[in-house]
mmCIF file of C-alpha atoms in Angstrom:
data_model
loop_
_atom_site.group_PDB
_atom_site.id
_atom_site.type_symbol
_atom_site.label_atom_id
_atom_site.label_comp_id
_atom_site.label_asym_id
_atom_site.label_seq_id
_atom_site.Cartn_x
_atom_site.Cartn_y
_atom_site.Cartn_z
ATOM 1 C CA MET Z 1 -36.311 16.141 -9.002
ATOM 2 C CA ARG Z 2 -33.598 14.652 -6.811
ATOM 3 C CA GLN Z 3 -29.999 15.773 -7.016
ATOM 4 C CA ILE Z 4 -28.166 14.404 -10.029
ATOM 5 C CA TYR Z 5 -24.657 13.205 -9.270
ATOM 6 C CA LEU Z 6 -22.199 13.539 -12.171
ATOM 7 C CA ASP Z 7 -18.973 13.831 -10.178
ATOM 8 C CA TYR Z 8 -17.888 10.198 -9.955
ATOM 9 C CA ASN Z 9 -14.252 11.112 -10.662
ATOM 10 C CA ALA Z 10 -14.231 13.082 -7.412
ATOM 11 C CA SER Z 11 -15.772 10.329 -5.317
ATOM 12 C CA THR Z 12 -18.192 7.440 -5.684
ATOM 13 C CA PRO Z 13 -21.042 6.329 -3.440
ATOM 14 C CA ILE Z 14 -20.514 3.118 -1.484
ATOM 15 C CA ALA Z 15 -21.991 0.224 -3.438
ATOM 16 C CA PRO Z 16 -24.759 -1.727 -1.608
ATOM 17 C CA GLU Z 17 -22.769 -4.947 -1.976
ATOM 18 C CA VAL Z 18 -19.767 -3.255 -0.362
ATOM 19 C CA ARG Z 19 -21.914 -2.017 2.502
ATOM 20 C CA GLN Z 20 -23.183 -5.551 3.110
ATOM 21 C CA VAL Z 21 -19.644 -6.864 3.422
ATOM 22 C CA MET Z 22 -18.826 -4.209 6.006
ATOM 23 C CA LEU Z 23 -21.746 -4.861 8.349
ATOM 24 C CA PRO Z 24 -20.666 -8.237 9.835
ATOM 25 C CA LEU Z 25 -17.247 -6.795 10.583
ATOM 26 C CA LEU Z 26 -18.878 -3.936 12.452
ATOM 27 C CA GLU Z 27 -21.060 -6.239 14.517
ATOM 28 C CA ASN Z 28 -19.196 -9.510 15.027
ATOM 29 C CA ASP Z 29 -15.695 -9.913 13.596
ATOM 30 C CA PHE Z 30 -14.179 -6.958 15.405
ATOM 31 C CA GLY Z 31 -10.993 -8.660 16.590
ATOM 32 C CA ASN Z 32 -7.437 -7.553 15.986
ATOM 33 C CA PRO Z 33 -6.085 -9.404 12.897
ATOM 34 C CA SER Z 34 -2.838 -10.051 14.785
ATOM 35 C CA ALA Z 35 -4.623 -11.902 17.603
ATOM 36 C CA LEU Z 36 -4.592 -15.715 17.587
ATOM 37 C CA HIS Z 37 -8.115 -16.291 18.917
ATOM 38 C CA LYS Z 38 -11.220 -16.757 16.782
ATOM 39 C CA PHE Z 39 -12.101 -13.056 16.642
ATOM 40 C CA GLY Z 40 -8.617 -12.238 15.413
ATOM 41 C CA ARG Z 41 -8.542 -15.112 12.916
ATOM 42 C CA ASN Z 42 -11.843 -14.023 11.398
ATOM 43 C CA ALA Z 43 -10.567 -10.473 11.007
ATOM 44 C CA LYS Z 44 -7.304 -11.704 9.507
ATOM 45 C CA ARG Z 45 -9.216 -13.880 7.067
ATOM 46 C CA ALA Z 46 -11.248 -10.889 5.906
ATOM 47 C CA VAL Z 47 -8.115 -8.822 5.310
ATOM 48 C CA GLU Z 48 -6.314 -11.529 3.356
ATOM 49 C CA TYR Z 49 -9.365 -12.393 1.277
ATOM 50 C CA SER Z 50 -9.634 -8.736 0.328
ATOM 51 C CA ARG Z 51 -6.008 -8.798 -0.749
ATOM 52 C CA THR Z 52 -6.747 -11.649 -3.160
ATOM 53 C CA GLN Z 53 -9.698 -9.705 -4.608
ATOM 54 C CA MET Z 54 -7.528 -6.658 -5.240
ATOM 55 C CA ALA Z 55 -4.805 -8.781 -6.782
ATOM 56 C CA ASP Z 56 -7.321 -10.419 -9.102
ATOM 57 C CA LEU Z 57 -8.398 -7.034 -10.458
ATOM 58 C CA ILE Z 58 -4.879 -6.142 -11.629
ATOM 59 C CA CYS Z 59 -3.602 -9.701 -12.322
ATOM 60 C CA ALA Z 60 -1.062 -9.602 -9.485
ATOM 61 C CA ASN Z 61 -0.130 -11.795 -6.530
ATOM 62 C CA PRO Z 62 -1.865 -11.011 -3.215
ATOM 63 C CA GLU Z 63 1.426 -10.735 -1.335
ATOM 64 C CA GLU Z 64 2.407 -7.848 -3.656
ATOM 65 C CA LEU Z 65 -0.283 -5.567 -2.193
ATOM 66 C CA ILE Z 66 -0.284 -3.535 0.998
ATOM 67 C CA PHE Z 67 -3.175 -1.531 2.414
ATOM 68 C CA THR Z 68 -2.904 2.230 2.873
ATOM 69 C CA SER Z 69 -5.213 5.062 3.913
ATOM 70 C CA GLY Z 70 -5.871 6.034 0.290
ATOM 71 C CA GLY Z 71 -4.359 7.147 -2.995
ATOM 72 C CA THR Z 72 -2.384 10.023 -1.524
ATOM 73 C CA GLU Z 73 -0.578 7.790 0.944
ATOM 74 C CA SER Z 74 0.081 5.177 -1.742
ATOM 75 C CA ASN Z 75 1.645 7.767 -4.035
ATOM 76 C CA ASN Z 76 3.712 9.220 -1.195
ATOM 77 C CA HIS Z 77 4.943 5.783 -0.187
ATOM 78 C CA ALA Z 78 5.861 4.860 -3.765
ATOM 79 C CA LEU Z 79 7.791 8.059 -4.470
ATOM 80 C CA LYS Z 80 9.439 8.617 -1.105
ATOM 81 C CA GLY Z 81 9.990 4.914 -0.502
ATOM 82 C CA VAL Z 82 11.799 4.406 -3.798
ATOM 83 C CA TYR Z 83 13.904 7.533 -3.417
ATOM 84 C CA ASP Z 84 14.964 6.715 0.125
ATOM 85 C CA HIS Z 85 15.889 3.142 -0.729
ATOM 86 C CA TYR Z 86 17.569 3.698 -4.106
ATOM 87 C CA LYS Z 87 19.074 7.182 -3.786
ATOM 88 C CA ASP Z 88 22.573 5.700 -3.569
ATOM 89 C CA GLN Z 89 22.038 4.461 -7.141
ATOM 90 C CA GLY Z 90 20.680 7.765 -8.468
ATOM 91 C CA ASN Z 91 18.585 10.758 -7.542
ATOM 92 C CA HIS Z 92 16.563 11.435 -10.689
ATOM 93 C CA ILE Z 93 12.772 11.005 -10.969
ATOM 94 C CA ILE Z 94 10.685 11.565 -14.095
ATOM 95 C CA THR Z 95 7.005 12.459 -13.954
ATOM 96 C CA THR Z 96 4.566 14.566 -15.988
ATOM 97 C CA SER Z 97 3.362 18.121 -15.673
ATOM 98 C CA ILE Z 98 -0.293 17.097 -15.178
ATOM 99 C CA GLU Z 99 -0.008 14.666 -12.300
ATOM 100 C CA HIS Z 100 -2.356 14.815 -9.336
ATOM 101 C CA PRO Z 101 -1.066 16.923 -6.406
ATOM 102 C CA ALA Z 102 -0.572 13.610 -4.552
ATOM 103 C CA VAL Z 103 2.391 13.071 -6.917
ATOM 104 C CA ILE Z 104 3.434 16.657 -7.633
ATOM 105 C CA GLU Z 105 3.757 17.639 -3.965
ATOM 106 C CA PRO Z 106 5.844 14.600 -2.895
ATOM 107 C CA CYS Z 107 8.112 15.357 -5.852
ATOM 108 C CA ARG Z 108 8.510 18.925 -4.647
ATOM 109 C CA TYR Z 109 9.335 17.620 -1.189
ATOM 110 C CA LEU Z 110 11.907 15.179 -2.589
ATOM 111 C CA SER Z 111 13.525 17.953 -4.621
ATOM 112 C CA GLN Z 112 14.239 19.655 -1.285
ATOM 113 C CA GLN Z 113 15.900 16.429 -0.112
ATOM 114 C CA GLY Z 114 18.266 16.303 -3.078
ATOM 115 C CA ALA Z 115 16.186 14.653 -5.783
ATOM 116 C CA LYS Z 116 16.209 15.974 -9.328
ATOM 117 C CA ILE Z 117 12.728 15.984 -10.839
ATOM 118 C CA THR Z 118 11.912 16.201 -14.548
ATOM 119 C CA TYR Z 119 8.341 17.162 -15.446
ATOM 120 C CA VAL Z 120 7.599 16.008 -18.989
ATOM 121 C CA ARG Z 121 5.024 18.132 -20.836
ATOM 122 C CA VAL Z 122 1.876 16.800 -22.503
ATOM 123 C CA ASP Z 123 0.181 17.543 -25.830
ATOM 124 C CA GLU Z 124 -3.097 19.378 -26.410
ATOM 125 C CA TYR Z 125 -5.014 16.240 -25.427
ATOM 126 C CA GLY Z 126 -3.196 15.859 -22.117
ATOM 127 C CA ARG Z 127 -1.171 12.879 -23.362
ATOM 128 C CA VAL Z 128 2.539 12.385 -22.815
ATOM 129 C CA ASP Z 129 4.846 11.197 -25.588
ATOM 130 C CA PRO Z 130 6.900 8.109 -24.577
ATOM 131 C CA ASP Z 131 9.757 9.439 -26.710
ATOM 132 C CA GLU Z 132 9.974 12.491 -24.466
ATOM 133 C CA ILE Z 133 10.065 10.251 -21.419
ATOM 134 C CA GLU Z 134 12.960 8.385 -23.023
ATOM 135 C CA GLN Z 135 14.802 11.619 -23.793
ATOM 136 C CA ALA Z 136 14.479 12.665 -20.150
ATOM 137 C CA ILE Z 137 16.202 9.518 -18.845
ATOM 138 C CA THR Z 138 19.696 9.934 -17.443
ATOM 139 C CA GLU Z 139 22.130 7.540 -15.822
ATOM 140 C CA ASP Z 140 20.782 8.728 -12.453
ATOM 141 C CA THR Z 141 17.109 7.992 -13.176
ATOM 142 C CA ILE Z 142 15.669 5.603 -10.585
ATOM 143 C CA LEU Z 143 11.927 6.105 -11.018
ATOM 144 C CA ILE Z 144 9.323 7.107 -13.612
ATOM 145 C CA SER Z 145 5.857 8.012 -12.329
ATOM 146 C CA VAL Z 146 3.028 8.609 -14.816
ATOM 147 C CA MET Z 147 -0.661 8.558 -13.927
ATOM 148 C CA HIS Z 148 -2.678 5.903 -15.761
ATOM 149 C CA SER Z 149 -5.429 8.390 -16.592
ATOM 150 C CA ASN Z 150 -6.003 12.020 -15.815
ATOM 151 C CA ASN Z 151 -8.657 12.783 -13.248
ATOM 152 C CA GLU Z 152 -9.787 16.025 -14.915
ATOM 153 C CA VAL Z 153 -9.988 15.277 -18.622
ATOM 154 C CA GLY Z 154 -9.872 11.477 -18.522
ATOM 155 C CA THR Z 155 -7.002 11.072 -20.985
ATOM 156 C CA ILE Z 156 -5.394 7.635 -20.715
ATOM 157 C CA GLN Z 157 -1.619 7.640 -20.935
ATOM 158 C CA PRO Z 158 0.489 5.220 -23.042
ATOM 159 C CA ILE Z 159 1.424 3.294 -19.915
ATOM 160 C CA LYS Z 160 2.374 0.061 -21.645
ATOM 161 C CA GLU Z 161 4.891 1.805 -23.899
ATOM 162 C CA ILE Z 162 6.391 3.756 -21.012
ATOM 163 C CA GLY Z 163 6.490 0.633 -18.835
ATOM 164 C CA LYS Z 164 8.310 -1.318 -21.545
ATOM 165 C CA LEU Z 165 10.822 1.500 -21.874
ATOM 166 C CA ALA Z 166 11.397 1.625 -18.107
ATOM 167 C CA LYS Z 167 11.838 -2.141 -17.933
ATOM 168 C CA GLU Z 168 14.401 -2.126 -20.747
ATOM 169 C CA ARG Z 169 16.382 0.578 -18.943
ATOM 170 C CA GLY Z 170 16.139 -1.075 -15.529
ATOM 171 C CA ILE Z 171 14.158 1.847 -14.080
ATOM 172 C CA LEU Z 172 11.282 1.398 -11.640
ATOM 173 C CA PHE Z 173 7.878 2.481 -12.948
ATOM 174 C CA HIS Z 174 4.951 3.731 -10.858
ATOM 175 C CA THR Z 175 1.459 4.607 -12.044
ATOM 176 C CA ASP Z 176 -1.387 6.192 -10.121
ATOM 177 C CA ALA Z 177 -4.342 4.117 -11.338
ATOM 178 C CA SER Z 178 -6.824 5.560 -8.847
ATOM 179 C CA GLN Z 179 -9.030 6.959 -11.588
ATOM 180 C CA SER Z 180 -8.740 4.005 -13.977
ATOM 181 C CA LEU Z 181 -9.388 0.962 -11.798
ATOM 182 C CA GLY Z 182 -12.826 -0.435 -12.470
ATOM 183 C CA LYS Z 183 -13.212 1.623 -15.658
ATOM 184 C CA VAL Z 184 -10.639 -0.011 -17.926
ATOM 185 C CA GLU Z 185 -8.813 -3.320 -17.792
ATOM 186 C CA ILE Z 186 -5.451 -3.266 -16.019
ATOM 187 C CA ASP Z 187 -2.814 -6.015 -16.005
ATOM 188 C CA VAL Z 188 0.383 -5.047 -14.197
ATOM 189 C CA ASP Z 189 2.510 -7.531 -16.138
ATOM 190 C CA ASP Z 190 1.161 -6.402 -19.501
ATOM 191 C CA LEU Z 191 1.801 -2.773 -18.524
ATOM 192 C CA HIS Z 192 5.278 -3.515 -17.041
ATOM 193 C CA VAL Z 193 4.290 -1.648 -13.875
ATOM 194 C CA ASP Z 194 6.347 -1.994 -10.688
ATOM 195 C CA LEU Z 195 4.171 0.113 -8.388
ATOM 196 C CA LEU Z 196 0.473 0.931 -8.740
ATOM 197 C CA THR Z 197 -1.866 3.072 -6.632
ATOM 198 C CA PHE Z 198 -5.434 2.198 -5.574
ATOM 199 C CA ALA Z 199 -7.971 4.616 -4.029
ATOM 200 C CA GLY Z 200 -11.097 3.083 -2.538
ATOM 201 C CA HIS Z 201 -13.422 6.050 -2.853
ATOM 202 C CA LYS Z 202 -12.993 6.124 -6.644
ATOM 203 C CA LEU Z 203 -14.135 2.506 -6.738
ATOM 204 C CA TYR Z 204 -17.433 2.486 -4.772
ATOM 205 C CA ALA Z 205 -15.656 1.773 -1.486
ATOM 206 C CA PRO Z 206 -15.332 4.196 1.478
ATOM 207 C CA LYS Z 207 -12.943 7.105 1.718
ATOM 208 C CA GLY Z 208 -9.884 6.453 3.853
ATOM 209 C CA ILE Z 209 -8.767 3.170 2.294
ATOM 210 C CA GLY Z 210 -6.389 2.439 -0.549
ATOM 211 C CA ALA Z 211 -3.595 0.118 -1.519
ATOM 212 C CA LEU Z 212 -0.199 0.034 -3.146
ATOM 213 C CA TYR Z 213 0.909 -2.719 -5.483
ATOM 214 C CA ILE Z 214 4.638 -3.415 -5.097
ATOM 215 C CA ARG Z 215 6.112 -5.880 -7.561
ATOM 216 C CA GLU Z 216 8.021 -8.734 -5.957
ATOM 217 C CA GLY Z 217 11.672 -7.754 -5.654
ATOM 218 C CA VAL Z 218 11.057 -4.002 -5.498
ATOM 219 C CA LYS Z 219 12.313 -2.512 -2.246
ATOM 220 C CA LEU Z 220 10.760 0.461 -0.447
ATOM 221 C CA SER Z 221 11.635 2.169 2.799
ATOM 222 C CA ASN Z 222 9.027 1.875 5.526
ATOM 223 C CA PHE Z 223 6.266 4.442 5.476
ATOM 224 C CA MET Z 224 5.216 3.843 9.084
ATOM 225 C CA HIS Z 225 7.436 2.416 11.809
ATOM 226 C CA GLY Z 226 6.147 0.138 14.532
ATOM 227 C CA ALA Z 227 5.121 -3.514 14.510
ATOM 228 C CA GLY Z 228 5.512 -5.625 11.404
ATOM 229 C CA HIS Z 229 2.167 -5.058 9.692
ATOM 230 C CA GLU Z 230 1.884 -5.105 5.893
ATOM 231 C CA ARG Z 231 5.212 -6.829 5.257
ATOM 232 C CA GLY Z 232 6.810 -4.436 7.721
ATOM 233 C CA LEU Z 233 6.228 -1.498 5.352
ATOM 234 C CA ARG Z 234 3.260 0.111 7.090
ATOM 235 C CA ALA Z 235 2.953 -0.401 10.815
ATOM 236 C CA GLY Z 236 -0.455 -0.147 12.467
ATOM 237 C CA THR Z 237 -3.412 -2.432 13.051
ATOM 238 C CA GLU Z 238 -5.182 -3.046 9.765
ATOM 239 C CA ASN Z 239 -8.427 -1.223 9.013
ATOM 240 C CA VAL Z 240 -10.316 -4.495 8.655
ATOM 241 C CA ILE Z 241 -13.735 -3.081 7.762
ATOM 242 C CA PHE Z 242 -12.465 -0.765 5.063
ATOM 243 C CA ALA Z 243 -9.984 -3.326 3.737
ATOM 244 C CA ALA Z 244 -12.823 -5.787 3.235
ATOM 245 C CA ALA Z 245 -14.847 -3.044 1.579
ATOM 246 C CA LEU Z 246 -12.066 -2.302 -0.902
ATOM 247 C CA GLY Z 247 -11.704 -5.985 -1.691
ATOM 248 C CA GLU Z 248 -15.405 -6.337 -2.439
ATOM 249 C CA ALA Z 249 -15.315 -3.177 -4.556
ATOM 250 C CA CYS Z 250 -12.488 -4.693 -6.595
ATOM 251 C CA ARG Z 251 -14.429 -7.922 -7.029
ATOM 252 C CA LEU Z 252 -17.431 -5.993 -8.297
ATOM 253 C CA ALA Z 253 -15.221 -3.937 -10.610
ATOM 254 C CA LYS Z 254 -13.826 -7.095 -12.175
ATOM 255 C CA VAL Z 255 -17.241 -8.698 -12.621
ATOM 256 C CA ASN Z 256 -18.889 -5.550 -13.965
ATOM 257 C CA LEU Z 257 -16.111 -4.223 -16.187
ATOM 258 C CA HIS Z 258 -18.338 -4.732 -19.232
ATOM 259 C CA GLN Z 259 -20.793 -2.132 -17.882
ATOM 260 C CA ASN Z 260 -18.331 0.591 -18.785
ATOM 261 C CA GLU Z 261 -19.308 0.192 -22.429
ATOM 262 C CA GLU Z 262 -22.859 1.225 -21.494
ATOM 263 C CA ILE Z 263 -21.502 4.179 -19.510
ATOM 264 C CA LYS Z 264 -19.386 5.192 -22.517
ATOM 265 C CA GLN Z 265 -22.428 5.070 -24.788
ATOM 266 C CA LEU Z 266 -24.348 7.302 -22.389
ATOM 267 C CA ARG Z 267 -21.422 9.719 -22.158
ATOM 268 C CA ASP Z 268 -21.127 9.841 -25.960
ATOM 269 C CA TYR Z 269 -24.859 10.457 -26.254
ATOM 270 C CA PHE Z 270 -24.468 13.345 -23.801
ATOM 271 C CA TRP Z 271 -21.587 14.841 -25.803
ATOM 272 C CA GLY Z 272 -23.344 14.327 -29.132
ATOM 273 C CA GLU Z 273 -26.449 16.166 -27.969
ATOM 274 C CA LEU Z 274 -24.407 19.017 -26.502
ATOM 275 C CA LYS Z 275 -22.295 19.352 -29.640
ATOM 276 C CA GLU Z 276 -25.302 19.351 -31.936
ATOM 277 C CA TYR Z 277 -27.047 22.085 -29.947
ATOM 278 C CA PHE Z 278 -24.144 24.362 -28.987
ATOM 279 C CA GLN Z 279 -21.945 23.684 -32.068
ATOM 280 C CA GLU Z 280 -19.029 26.163 -32.133
ATOM 281 C CA LYS Z 281 -19.853 27.396 -28.628
ATOM 282 C CA ILE Z 282 -18.599 24.181 -27.064
ATOM 283 C CA SER Z 283 -15.366 22.185 -27.232
ATOM 284 C CA LEU Z 284 -13.943 18.991 -25.751
ATOM 285 C CA ASN Z 285 -11.009 18.663 -23.372
ATOM 286 C CA GLY Z 286 -9.044 15.424 -23.391
ATOM 287 C CA HIS Z 287 -8.253 12.812 -25.991
ATOM 288 C CA PRO Z 288 -11.201 11.881 -28.226
ATOM 289 C CA ASP Z 289 -10.289 8.172 -28.164
ATOM 290 C CA HIS Z 290 -7.769 7.463 -25.405
ATOM 291 C CA ARG Z 291 -10.097 8.598 -22.631
ATOM 292 C CA LEU Z 292 -11.891 7.071 -19.656
ATOM 293 C CA PRO Z 293 -15.337 5.812 -20.705
ATOM 294 C CA ASN Z 294 -17.141 7.887 -18.089
ATOM 295 C CA THR Z 295 -15.442 11.271 -18.398
ATOM 296 C CA LEU Z 296 -16.700 14.292 -20.355
ATOM 297 C CA ASN Z 297 -14.782 17.527 -19.850
ATOM 298 C CA ILE Z 298 -16.140 20.387 -21.962
ATOM 299 C CA ASN Z 299 -15.622 24.097 -22.465
ATOM 300 C CA MET Z 300 -18.700 26.323 -22.594
ATOM 301 C CA ILE Z 301 -17.016 28.999 -24.678
ATOM 302 C CA GLY Z 302 -17.732 32.535 -23.553
ATOM 303 C CA ARG Z 303 -19.226 31.400 -20.259
ATOM 304 C CA ILE Z 304 -17.723 30.769 -16.807
ATOM 305 C CA GLY Z 305 -18.030 27.178 -15.679
ATOM 306 C CA GLN Z 306 -18.872 28.045 -12.090
ATOM 307 C CA GLU Z 307 -21.715 30.287 -13.215
ATOM 308 C CA VAL Z 308 -23.146 27.585 -15.453
ATOM 309 C CA LEU Z 309 -23.068 25.038 -12.621
ATOM 310 C CA ALA Z 310 -24.626 27.553 -10.240
ATOM 311 C CA GLN Z 311 -27.641 27.615 -12.541
ATOM 312 C CA LEU Z 312 -27.657 23.809 -12.632
ATOM 313 C CA SER Z 313 -28.391 23.750 -8.919
ATOM 314 C CA GLN Z 314 -29.576 20.142 -8.883
ATOM 315 C CA VAL Z 315 -26.502 18.828 -10.696
ATOM 316 C CA ALA Z 316 -23.247 17.857 -8.989
ATOM 317 C CA ALA Z 317 -20.278 18.313 -11.339
ATOM 318 C CA SER Z 318 -16.871 20.026 -11.296
ATOM 319 C CA THR Z 319 -15.261 22.978 -13.032
ATOM 320 C CA GLY Z 320 -11.801 23.285 -14.507
ATOM 321 C CA SER Z 321 -11.330 26.906 -13.579
ATOM 322 C CA ALA Z 322 -11.602 29.119 -10.529
ATOM 323 C CA CYS Z 323 -13.096 32.607 -10.506
ATOM 324 C CA HIS Z 324 -11.837 35.084 -7.913
ATOM 325 C CA ALA Z 325 -12.576 38.807 -7.917
ATOM 326 C CA GLY Z 326 -13.624 38.652 -11.548
ATOM 327 C CA GLU Z 327 -10.479 36.856 -12.702
ATOM 328 C CA VAL Z 328 -10.553 33.319 -14.038
ATOM 329 C CA THR Z 329 -7.695 30.922 -13.293
ATOM 330 C CA LEU Z 330 -7.453 27.712 -15.295
ATOM 331 C CA SER Z 331 -6.544 24.448 -13.612
ATOM 332 C CA PRO Z 332 -2.875 23.457 -14.050
ATOM 333 C CA VAL Z 333 -3.991 20.543 -16.224
ATOM 334 C CA LEU Z 334 -5.878 22.699 -18.722
ATOM 335 C CA SER Z 335 -3.048 25.235 -18.717
ATOM 336 C CA GLU Z 336 -0.479 22.544 -19.483
ATOM 337 C CA MET Z 337 -2.686 21.328 -22.350
ATOM 338 C CA GLY Z 338 -2.607 24.806 -23.853
ATOM 339 C CA VAL Z 339 -6.330 25.486 -23.432
ATOM 340 C CA SER Z 340 -6.948 29.208 -23.890
ATOM 341 C CA GLU Z 341 -8.511 31.251 -21.103
ATOM 342 C CA GLU Z 342 -11.445 32.095 -23.366
ATOM 343 C CA GLU Z 343 -12.281 28.412 -23.691
ATOM 344 C CA GLY Z 344 -11.056 27.089 -20.366
ATOM 345 C CA MET Z 345 -12.949 29.561 -18.202
ATOM 346 C CA GLY Z 346 -16.081 27.643 -19.190
ATOM 347 C CA ALA Z 347 -14.644 24.203 -18.414
ATOM 348 C CA ILE Z 348 -16.991 21.720 -16.759
ATOM 349 C CA ARG Z 349 -16.255 18.077 -15.951
ATOM 350 C CA PHE Z 350 -19.147 15.662 -15.988
ATOM 351 C CA SER Z 351 -18.104 12.207 -14.788
ATOM 352 C CA LEU Z 352 -20.682 9.434 -15.010
ATOM 353 C CA GLY Z 353 -20.926 6.274 -12.943
ATOM 354 C CA LYS Z 354 -22.707 2.972 -12.763
ATOM 355 C CA TYR Z 355 -25.795 4.548 -11.212
ATOM 356 C CA THR Z 356 -26.162 7.240 -13.891
ATOM 357 C CA ILE Z 357 -29.294 6.859 -16.017
ATOM 358 C CA LYS Z 358 -30.359 8.419 -19.328
ATOM 359 C CA GLU Z 359 -33.208 10.361 -17.729
ATOM 360 C CA GLU Z 360 -30.662 12.248 -15.635
ATOM 361 C CA ILE Z 361 -28.584 13.110 -18.708
ATOM 362 C CA ASP Z 362 -31.692 14.293 -20.526
ATOM 363 C CA TYR Z 363 -32.566 16.505 -17.563
ATOM 364 C CA VAL Z 364 -29.114 18.104 -17.616
ATOM 365 C CA LEU Z 365 -29.289 18.577 -21.380
ATOM 366 C CA GLU Z 366 -32.661 20.278 -21.142
ATOM 367 C CA HIS Z 367 -31.508 22.702 -18.470
ATOM 368 C CA MET Z 368 -28.161 23.457 -20.113
ATOM 369 C CA LYS Z 369 -29.998 24.418 -23.293
ATOM 370 C CA ARG Z 370 -32.396 26.572 -21.288
ATOM 371 C CA ILE Z 371 -29.680 28.600 -19.545
#
């Protein structure tokens, strides 16, 4: 049997429709978008059309989006850009203890530049309490950054409540929505979000392309200096092919959002079968309800996740622990959630996608029961 891919939270394949959009730009419309001739105009048109497609996915205005090289750059630009521009008004940033390293590491860097960072803890489901965010606010707070959903366990954060709180206090609010876009509906006005991160390779577009939503009126320092590309915030000739790919991926995500209910049903079938067979030898990581429809993070109690996956040689999935020299180290996310080593050493993340079929799930179930 062919390899079974259940690691969509790590990266997605490029959708055929996205690939088709890229081809003409490889062959014909190769001009510089800043050039005034036909080749340049065609390239510029592709870039701007993509911007409208991205804006449509999050109910924003096209001019509020800039292209980046991916989610990491978008997060870096949001955090560093806000701090650099607004540090005269305050130096305090609030985030959570389970953010992706693309947020945690920029925060560590900023703390060396004089920023004060508060890391709010999460509950046993990996969810932050908005009341604790509110308690962390000081008169120097200039930014709150909370991921929309967690990449490991899939828990969706109470972004709307936190956004409303930030808006009432006049504090900028950033969310890394890399993992959520295309899986759940997102409206930046409804969520009161000022900055939002895209990552193409989580959305059936290529790696190396992303975007940052910047609400009109929000000021950031430049991330790249040079010519005046991307509203002067990110100098450098636009990556036309990948920008068009991301736009098409966003269009598909909007059109096919309803398919996530089918993915959720397949994921729940997977979990139900596992729970019925393994019973007390298995447990769930993440919130039972407020969770991405495709994500199933489990603990195989008494086993080591890496060893289980090694025996599932035809299955691509991820573990939530690392084993070195006989010692198991839990991921920071599971540790922050209070998952015990006994449970967490057997953590495995299965993340489904739009190409996952029931026959593949049944195959994995059969072999997990066998081993």
